[in-house]
Coordinates of C-alpha atoms and ligand atoms in Angstrom, one line a residue:
X1 CA 0.0 0.0 0.0
X2 CA 1.1 3.6 -0.7
X3 CA 0.3 7.0 0.6
X4 CA 0.0 10.6 -0.6
X5 CA 1.2 13.7 1.5
X6 CA 0.1 17.2 0.6
X7 CA 2.0 20.1 2.1
X8 CA -0.1 23.3 2.6
X9 CA 2.6 25.9 3.2
X10 CA 0.6 28.7 4.8
X11 CA 0.5 29.8 8.5
X12 CA -1.0 32.9 10.1
X13 CA 2.0 33.4 12.3
X14 CA 5.2 31.5 12.9
X15 CA 5.6 29.3 16.0
X16 CA 9.0 30.0 17.6
X17 CA 10.2 26.4 17.5
X18 CA 9.0 25.5 14.0
X19 CA 11.3 24.8 11.1
X20 CA 8.8 23.3 8.7
X21 CA 8.5 25.2 5.5
X22 CA 5.6 27.8 5.6
X23 CA 4.9 31.4 4.7
X24 CA 2.8 33.8 6.7
X25 CA 1.7 36.0 4.0
X26 CA -1.8 35.3 2.5
X27 CA -0.8 36.0 -1.2
X28 CA -0.7 32.8 -3.1
X29 CA -3.3 31.1 -1.0
X30 CA -6.1 31.6 -3.5
X31 CA -4.3 30.0 -6.4
X32 CA -2.5 27.3 -4.5
X33 CA -5.2 24.6 -5.0
X34 CA -4.8 25.2 -8.8
X35 CA -1.1 24.6 -8.5
X36 CA -1.6 21.4 -6.6
X37 CA -4.1 20.3 -9.3
X38 CA -1.3 20.9 -11.9
X39 CA 1.2 19.0 -9.8
X40 CA -1.2 16.0 -9.4
X41 CA -1.4 15.8 -13.2
X42 CA 2.4 16.2 -13.6
X43 CA 3.0 13.4 -11.1
X44 CA 0.3 11.0 -12.3
X45 CA 2.9 8.4 -13.3
X46 CA 4.2 8.1 -9.8
X47 CA 2.8 5.2 -7.8
X48 CA 1.5 3.5 -11.0
X49 CA -0.2 0.2 -10.2
X50 CA 0.0 1.0 -6.5
X51 CA -3.1 1.2 -4.3
X52 CA -3.3 4.3 -2.1
X53 CA -4.7 3.7 1.4
X54 CA -3.6 7.0 3.1
X55 CA -3.8 10.7 2.2
X56 CA -2.4 13.2 4.6
X57 CA -2.8 17.0 4.5
X58 CA 0.0 18.6 6.6
X59 CA 1.8 21.8 6.6
X60 CA 1.8 24.6 7.4
X61 CA -1.8 24.9 8.2
X62 CA -4.2 23.0 5.9
X63 CA -7.2 24.4 7.9
X64 CA -6.4 27.9 6.4
X65 CA -7.8 26.5 3.1
X66 CA -11.6 26.3 2.8
X67 CA -13.0 22.7 3.2
X68 CA -14.4 22.9 -0.4
X69 CA -10.9 23.5 -1.8
X70 CA -9.4 20.6 0.1
X71 CA -12.4 18.5 -0.9
X72 CA -11.7 19.3 -4.6
X73 CA -8.0 18.1 -4.1
X74 CA -9.2 14.8 -2.6
X75 CA -11.6 14.4 -5.5
X76 CA -8.8 15.0 -8.0
X77 CA -6.5 12.6 -6.3
X78 CA -9.2 9.9 -6.4
X79 CA -9.7 10.5 -10.2
X80 CA -5.9 10.1 -10.9
X81 CA -4.8 7.5 -8.4
X82 CA -6.2 4.2 -7.2
X83 CA -7.4 5.3 -3.8
X84 CA -9.0 2.6 -1.6
X85 CA -12.6 3.3 -0.5
X86 CA -11.5 2.9 3.1
X87 CA -8.4 5.1 2.8
X88 CA -7.3 7.0 6.0
X89 CA -7.6 10.7 5.1
X90 CA -6.0 12.9 7.7
X91 CA -6.3 16.7 8.2
X92 CA -3.7 18.5 10.3
X93 CA -5.7 21.2 12.1
X94 CA -4.9 24.3 14.2
X95 CA -7.3 24.5 17.2
X96 CA -8.0 28.2 16.3
X97 CA -9.4 27.5 12.9
X98 CA -12.0 24.9 14.0
X99 CA -15.8 25.4 14.6
X100 CA -18.6 22.9 14.6
X101 CA -19.6 24.0 11.1
X102 CA -16.1 23.9 9.6
X103 CA -15.5 20.5 11.2
X104 CA -18.7 19.1 9.8
X105 CA -17.7 20.4 6.4
X106 CA -14.3 18.7 6.6
X107 CA -16.1 15.4 7.5
X108 CA -18.4 15.8 4.5
X109 CA -15.4 16.4 2.1
X110 CA -14.0 13.0 3.0
X111 CA -11.6 13.5 6.0
X112 CA -11.9 10.7 8.5
X113 CA -9.0 11.5 10.8
X114 CA -8.0 14.8 12.3
X115 CA -4.7 15.6 14.0
X116 CA -5.0 18.7 16.2
X117 CA -2.0 20.8 17.2
X118 CA -3.0 21.3 20.8
X119 CA 0.7 21.3 22.1
X120 CA -0.1 22.3 25.7
X121 CA -3.1 23.0 28.0
X122 CA -1.3 26.0 29.7
X123 CA -1.6 29.5 28.3
X124 CA 1.9 30.5 29.3
X125 CA 3.5 27.6 27.3
X126 CA 1.4 28.4 24.3
X127 CA 2.3 32.1 24.5
X128 CA 6.0 31.3 24.9
X129 CA 5.9 29.2 21.7
X130 CA 3.8 31.8 19.9
X131 CA 0.9 29.5 19.2
X132 CA -2.3 31.2 18.1
X133 CA -4.7 29.4 20.4
X134 CA -5.0 29.3 24.2
X135 CA -5.5 26.4 26.6
X136 CA -9.3 26.5 26.6
X137 CA -9.4 26.5 22.9
X138 CA -7.1 23.5 22.7
X139 CA -9.5 21.5 24.9
X140 CA -12.6 22.8 23.1
X141 CA -11.2 21.9 19.7
X142 CA -10.8 18.2 20.5
X143 CA -14.3 18.1 22.0
X144 CA -15.8 19.9 19.0
X145 CA -14.1 17.4 16.6
X146 CA -15.6 14.5 18.6
X147 CA -19.1 16.1 18.7
X148 CA -18.9 16.9 14.9
X149 CA -18.4 13.1 14.3
X150 CA -14.7 12.5 14.1
X151 CA -13.9 9.2 15.7
X152 CA -10.2 9.1 14.8
X153 CA -8.7 12.1 16.6
X154 CA -5.0 12.6 17.3
X155 CA -3.5 15.4 19.3
X156 CA 0.0 16.8 19.6
X157 CA 1.9 17.6 22.8
X158 CA 5.3 19.2 23.4
X159 CA 7.4 18.6 26.4
X160 CA 10.8 19.9 27.4
X161 CA 9.4 23.4 27.3
X162 CA 11.6 25.8 29.3
X163 CA 9.8 26.9 32.4
X164 CA 7.3 24.0 32.4
X165 CA 7.2 22.2 35.7
X166 CA 7.0 18.5 36.3
X167 CA 3.5 19.1 37.7
X168 CA 2.4 21.0 34.6
X169 CA 3.6 18.3 32.3
X170 CA 1.7 15.7 34.3
X171 CA -1.4 17.8 34.2
X172 CA -1.0 18.2 30.4
X173 CA -0.8 14.4 30.0
X174 CA -3.8 13.8 32.2
X175 CA -5.9 16.4 30.4
X176 CA -4.9 14.8 27.0
X177 CA -5.7 11.3 28.2
X178 CA -9.1 12.5 29.4
X179 CA -10.1 13.9 26.0
X180 CA -11.8 11.8 23.3
X181 CA -8.5 11.3 21.3
X182 CA -7.3 7.8 20.4
X183 CA -3.8 9.0 19.3
X184 CA -1.2 11.2 20.9
X185 CA 2.0 12.4 19.3
X186 CA 4.4 13.8 22.0
X187 CA 7.7 15.5 20.9
X188 CA 10.4 16.9 23.0
X189 CA 11.1 20.6 22.1
X190 CA 14.2 20.9 19.9
X191 CA 15.8 24.2 19.3
X192 CA 16.5 24.4 15.6
X193 CA 18.8 26.9 13.9
X194 CA 16.8 29.3 11.8
X195 CA 13.8 29.4 14.2
X196 CA 13.1 32.3 16.7
X197 CA 14.2 30.0 19.5
X198 CA 17.4 29.1 17.6
X199 CA 18.2 32.8 17.3
X200 CA 17.5 33.4 21.0
X201 CA 19.7 30.5 21.9
X202 CA 22.6 31.8 19.7
X203 CA 22.3 35.1 21.6
X204 CA 22.5 33.2 24.9
X205 CA 18.9 34.1 25.8
X206 CA 17.3 30.7 25.6
X207 CA 18.3 27.1 26.1
X208 CA 17.1 23.5 26.4
X209 CA 16.0 22.2 29.8
X210 CA 18.5 20.1 31.8
X211 CA 18.9 16.5 30.6
X212 CA 17.6 14.9 33.8
X213 CA 14.4 16.9 33.6
X214 CA 13.9 15.8 29.9
X215 CA 14.4 12.1 31.0
X216 CA 11.9 12.6 33.9
X217 CA 9.3 14.1 31.6
X218 CA 9.8 11.3 29.0
X219 CA 9.3 8.7 31.8
X220 CA 6.1 10.5 33.0
X221 CA 4.9 10.4 29.4
X222 CA 5.2 6.6 29.2
X223 CA 3.8 6.1 32.7
X224 CA 0.6 8.3 32.4
X225 CA -0.2 7.3 28.8
X226 CA 0.2 3.6 29.5
X227 CA -2.0 3.9 32.6
X228 CA -4.6 5.5 30.4
X229 CA -4.6 2.7 27.8
X230 CA -2.2 4.2 25.2
X231 CA 0.3 1.9 23.6
X232 CA 3.7 3.4 22.5
X233 CA 4.0 2.1 19.0
X234 CA 6.7 4.5 17.9
X235 CA 9.2 6.6 19.9
X236 CA 6.9 9.7 19.9
X237 CA 3.5 8.1 19.0
X238 CA 0.9 6.5 21.2
X239 CA -2.4 4.9 20.2
X240 CA -5.5 3.5 22.0
X241 CA -7.2 0.4 20.5
X242 CA -4.5 0.0 17.9
X243 CA -5.7 3.2 16.1
X244 CA -2.1 3.8 14.8
X245 CA -1.5 6.5 12.2
X246 CA -1.5 4.4 9.0
X247 CA 0.1 7.2 7.0
X248 CA 3.0 7.9 9.3
X249 CA 3.7 4.2 9.7
X250 CA 4.6 4.2 6.0
X251 CA 7.6 6.5 6.7
X252 CA 8.9 4.0 9.3
X253 CA 8.3 0.9 7.3
X254 CA 9.7 2.0 3.9
X255 CA 6.4 2.0 2.0
X256 CA 6.1 4.3 -1.0
X257 CA 4.6 7.7 -0.8
X258 CA 4.1 10.7 -3.1
X259 CA 4.6 14.2 -1.6
X260 CA 2.9 17.2 -3.2
X261 CA 3.4 20.9 -2.5
X262 CA 6.5 22.9 -1.7
X263 CA 9.2 21.0 0.4
X264 CA 7.3 17.7 0.2
X265 CA 9.3 14.5 -0.3
X266 CA 8.4 11.4 -2.3
X267 CA 9.7 7.9 -2.1
X268 CA 8.9 5.2 -4.7
X269 CA 10.7 2.3 -3.1
X270 CA 14.0 3.0 -4.7
X271 CA 14.4 6.7 -5.4
X272 CA 13.7 9.8 -3.3
X273 CA 12.4 13.1 -4.8
X274 CA 11.8 16.5 -3.2
X275 CA 10.1 19.7 -4.1
X276 CA 11.8 23.1 -3.4
X277 CA 11.2 24.6 0.0
X278 CA 10.2 27.9 -1.6
X279 CA 6.7 28.9 -2.8
X280 CA 8.0 31.0 -5.8
X281 CA 10.4 28.2 -6.9
X282 CA 7.7 25.6 -6.5
X283 CA 5.3 27.7 -8.5
X284 CA 7.8 28.3 -11.3
X285 CA 8.7 24.6 -11.5
X286 CA 5.0 23.6 -11.8
X287 CA 4.3 26.2 -14.4
X288 CA 7.3 24.8 -16.4
X289 CA 6.1 21.2 -15.9
X290 CA 9.4 20.5 -14.1
X291 CA 9.6 17.3 -12.1
X292 CA 11.3 17.4 -8.7
X293 CA 14.9 16.7 -8.1
X294 CA 15.8 13.2 -6.9
X295 CA 18.5 10.8 -5.7
X296 CA 18.9 7.1 -6.0
X297 CA 19.0 5.4 -2.6
X298 CA 22.0 3.0 -2.8
X299 CA 22.1 -0.3 -0.8
X300 CA 24.1 1.2 2.1
X301 CA 21.7 4.2 2.5
X302 CA 18.8 1.8 2.2
X303 CA 20.2 -0.4 5.0
X304 CA 20.9 2.5 7.3
X305 CA 17.5 4.0 6.8
X306 CA 15.9 0.6 7.4
X307 CA 17.7 0.3 10.7
X308 CA 17.0 3.9 11.7
X309 CA 13.3 3.9 10.9
X310 CA 12.4 0.4 12.0
X311 CA 14.0 1.0 15.4
X312 CA 11.8 4.0 15.9
X313 CA 8.9 1.6 16.1
X314 CA 8.0 -0.9 18.9
X315 CA 7.9 -3.6 16.2
X316 CA 11.7 -3.1 15.7
X317 CA 13.7 -5.1 13.1
X318 CA 12.7 -8.7 12.4
X319 CA 15.4 -11.1 11.3
X320 CA 13.4 -12.5 8.4
X321 CA 12.5 -9.1 7.0
X322 CA 16.1 -7.7 7.3
X323 CA 17.6 -10.9 5.9
X324 CA 15.4 -10.9 2.8
X325 CA 16.2 -7.3 2.1
X326 CA 20.0 -7.4 2.8
X327 CA 21.1 -11.0 3.2
X328 CA 22.3 -13.2 6.1
X329 CA 25.8 -11.7 6.3
X330 CA 24.3 -8.2 6.8
X331 CA 22.0 -9.5 9.5
X332 CA 25.0 -11.1 11.4
X333 CA 26.9 -7.9 11.0
X334 CA 24.0 -5.9 12.5
X335 CA 23.7 -8.3 15.5
X336 CA 27.4 -7.9 16.0
X337 CA 27.2 -4.1 16.0
X338 CA 24.2 -4.3 18.3
X339 CA 26.1 -6.5 20.8
X340 CA 27.3 -3.7 23.1
X341 CA 23.9 -1.9 23.3
X342 CA 22.2 -5.2 24.0
X343 CA 24.6 -6.0 26.8
X344 CA 23.9 -2.5 28.3
X345 CA 20.2 -3.1 28.1
X346 CA 19.5 -0.3 25.5
X347 CA 18.4 -2.8 22.8
X348 CA 16.5 -6.0 23.3
X349 CA 16.9 -9.1 21.1
X350 CA 14.1 -11.6 21.6
X351 CA 12.3 -14.0 19.3
X352 CA 14.4 -13.0 16.3
X353 CA 13.5 -9.4 16.7
X354 CA 15.7 -6.4 17.6
X355 CA 14.1 -3.4 19.3
X356 CA 14.7 -0.6 21.7
X357 CA 14.2 -0.9 25.4
X358 CA 11.4 1.8 25.9
X359 CA 13.4 3.6 28.6
X360 CA 16.5 3.8 26.4
X361 CA 14.5 5.0 23.4
X362 CA 14.8 8.6 24.5
X363 CA 18.5 8.4 24.0
X364 CA 18.2 6.5 20.7
X365 CA 20.2 9.0 18.5
X366 CA 23.6 8.2 20.0
X367 CA 22.9 4.4 20.0
X368 CA 21.6 4.4 16.4
X369 CA 24.7 6.0 15.0
X370 CA 26.7 3.0 16.3
X371 CA 24.6 0.7 14.1
X372 CA 25.2 2.5 10.8
X373 CA 27.4 1.1 8.1
X374 CA 29.8 3.7 6.7
X375 CA 29.6 3.2 2.9
Ligands
SF4_1 S1 1.3 26.3 12.8 FE1 2.5 24.4 12.5 S2 3.6 24.7 10.6 FE2 2.8 26.8 11.2 S3 4.5 27.7 12.3 FE3 3.2 26.7 13.8 S4 4.1 24.6 14.0 FE4 4.9 25.5 12.1

């Protein structure tokens, strides 16, 4: 099965931690759906003979576009590609843009999953990060989505926010678990260069929270969500009743996907392609019928990505899957490289499956780099 990602590159204001590509001006918004329609035609040979079972509108802020416009894009995708009748169709939503009427329109246009950027249920955290909504709105938006008829609701949380106390984080988790969401994505705040927080950090005015606090908040995350029936199926993603994100799972299991819109990436199983992270460059490319740039993934890159993405998931790496992709010698070599982390308890090897110990997952970056083959 394959997926389609559509990047809607508009935001009303820029969150101080965000390094996703988006523009805050409104020009270009009107004609953007038309550009996407052109791109869909241009890329109609991608994913040929492949069934599509997920469509994901992310950004940016897809909810800045009218439901009817997003609906026309879904209709066009269904005309061009082989989209399953039970495809998961996700809308990333900003709490501030939602109302009962708008939500009901999104449902009617075909969305059956909504991912709401709640981030925190404290006004001071939201203000610090320059989010548009407040805490009441964050809670209300999830309830409204449920009342409108969405039964597959995900919400986002951020931890590691400077100034956030352990009690506030615990409270955020309890509020989130009490809402009618079956999925939670929880990310530690990272300070990226090029963001407002990045600039403040460079000037010595902002910094990450101490390491031991980060670890404590991660442990609280696992404990409270597990107590409330959420299963950690990926390092930052938790689901109730196995309502995993079918779309995001494709990124971790190497399934093909087509990315449309500026900065979107595509992967057809062997090659990767990407659109420019610039609205003007993207517009010029589409008008000239230019296909995106690409690179061939060689065997070594493929193997390292396989290790990195599979170990992000609770399912980990299975001996049979790895061997059939890369051979027995490569498997024995991987086990050899994993020997030390297994002895230290960071990785677990059981029933022919290699996976992270959940407590060690938080420090996975350093451990993963030791498992890479230098090609
Ligand atoms: S709304 Fe989302 S995409 Fe836009 S700036 Fe904030 S985090 Fe980034």
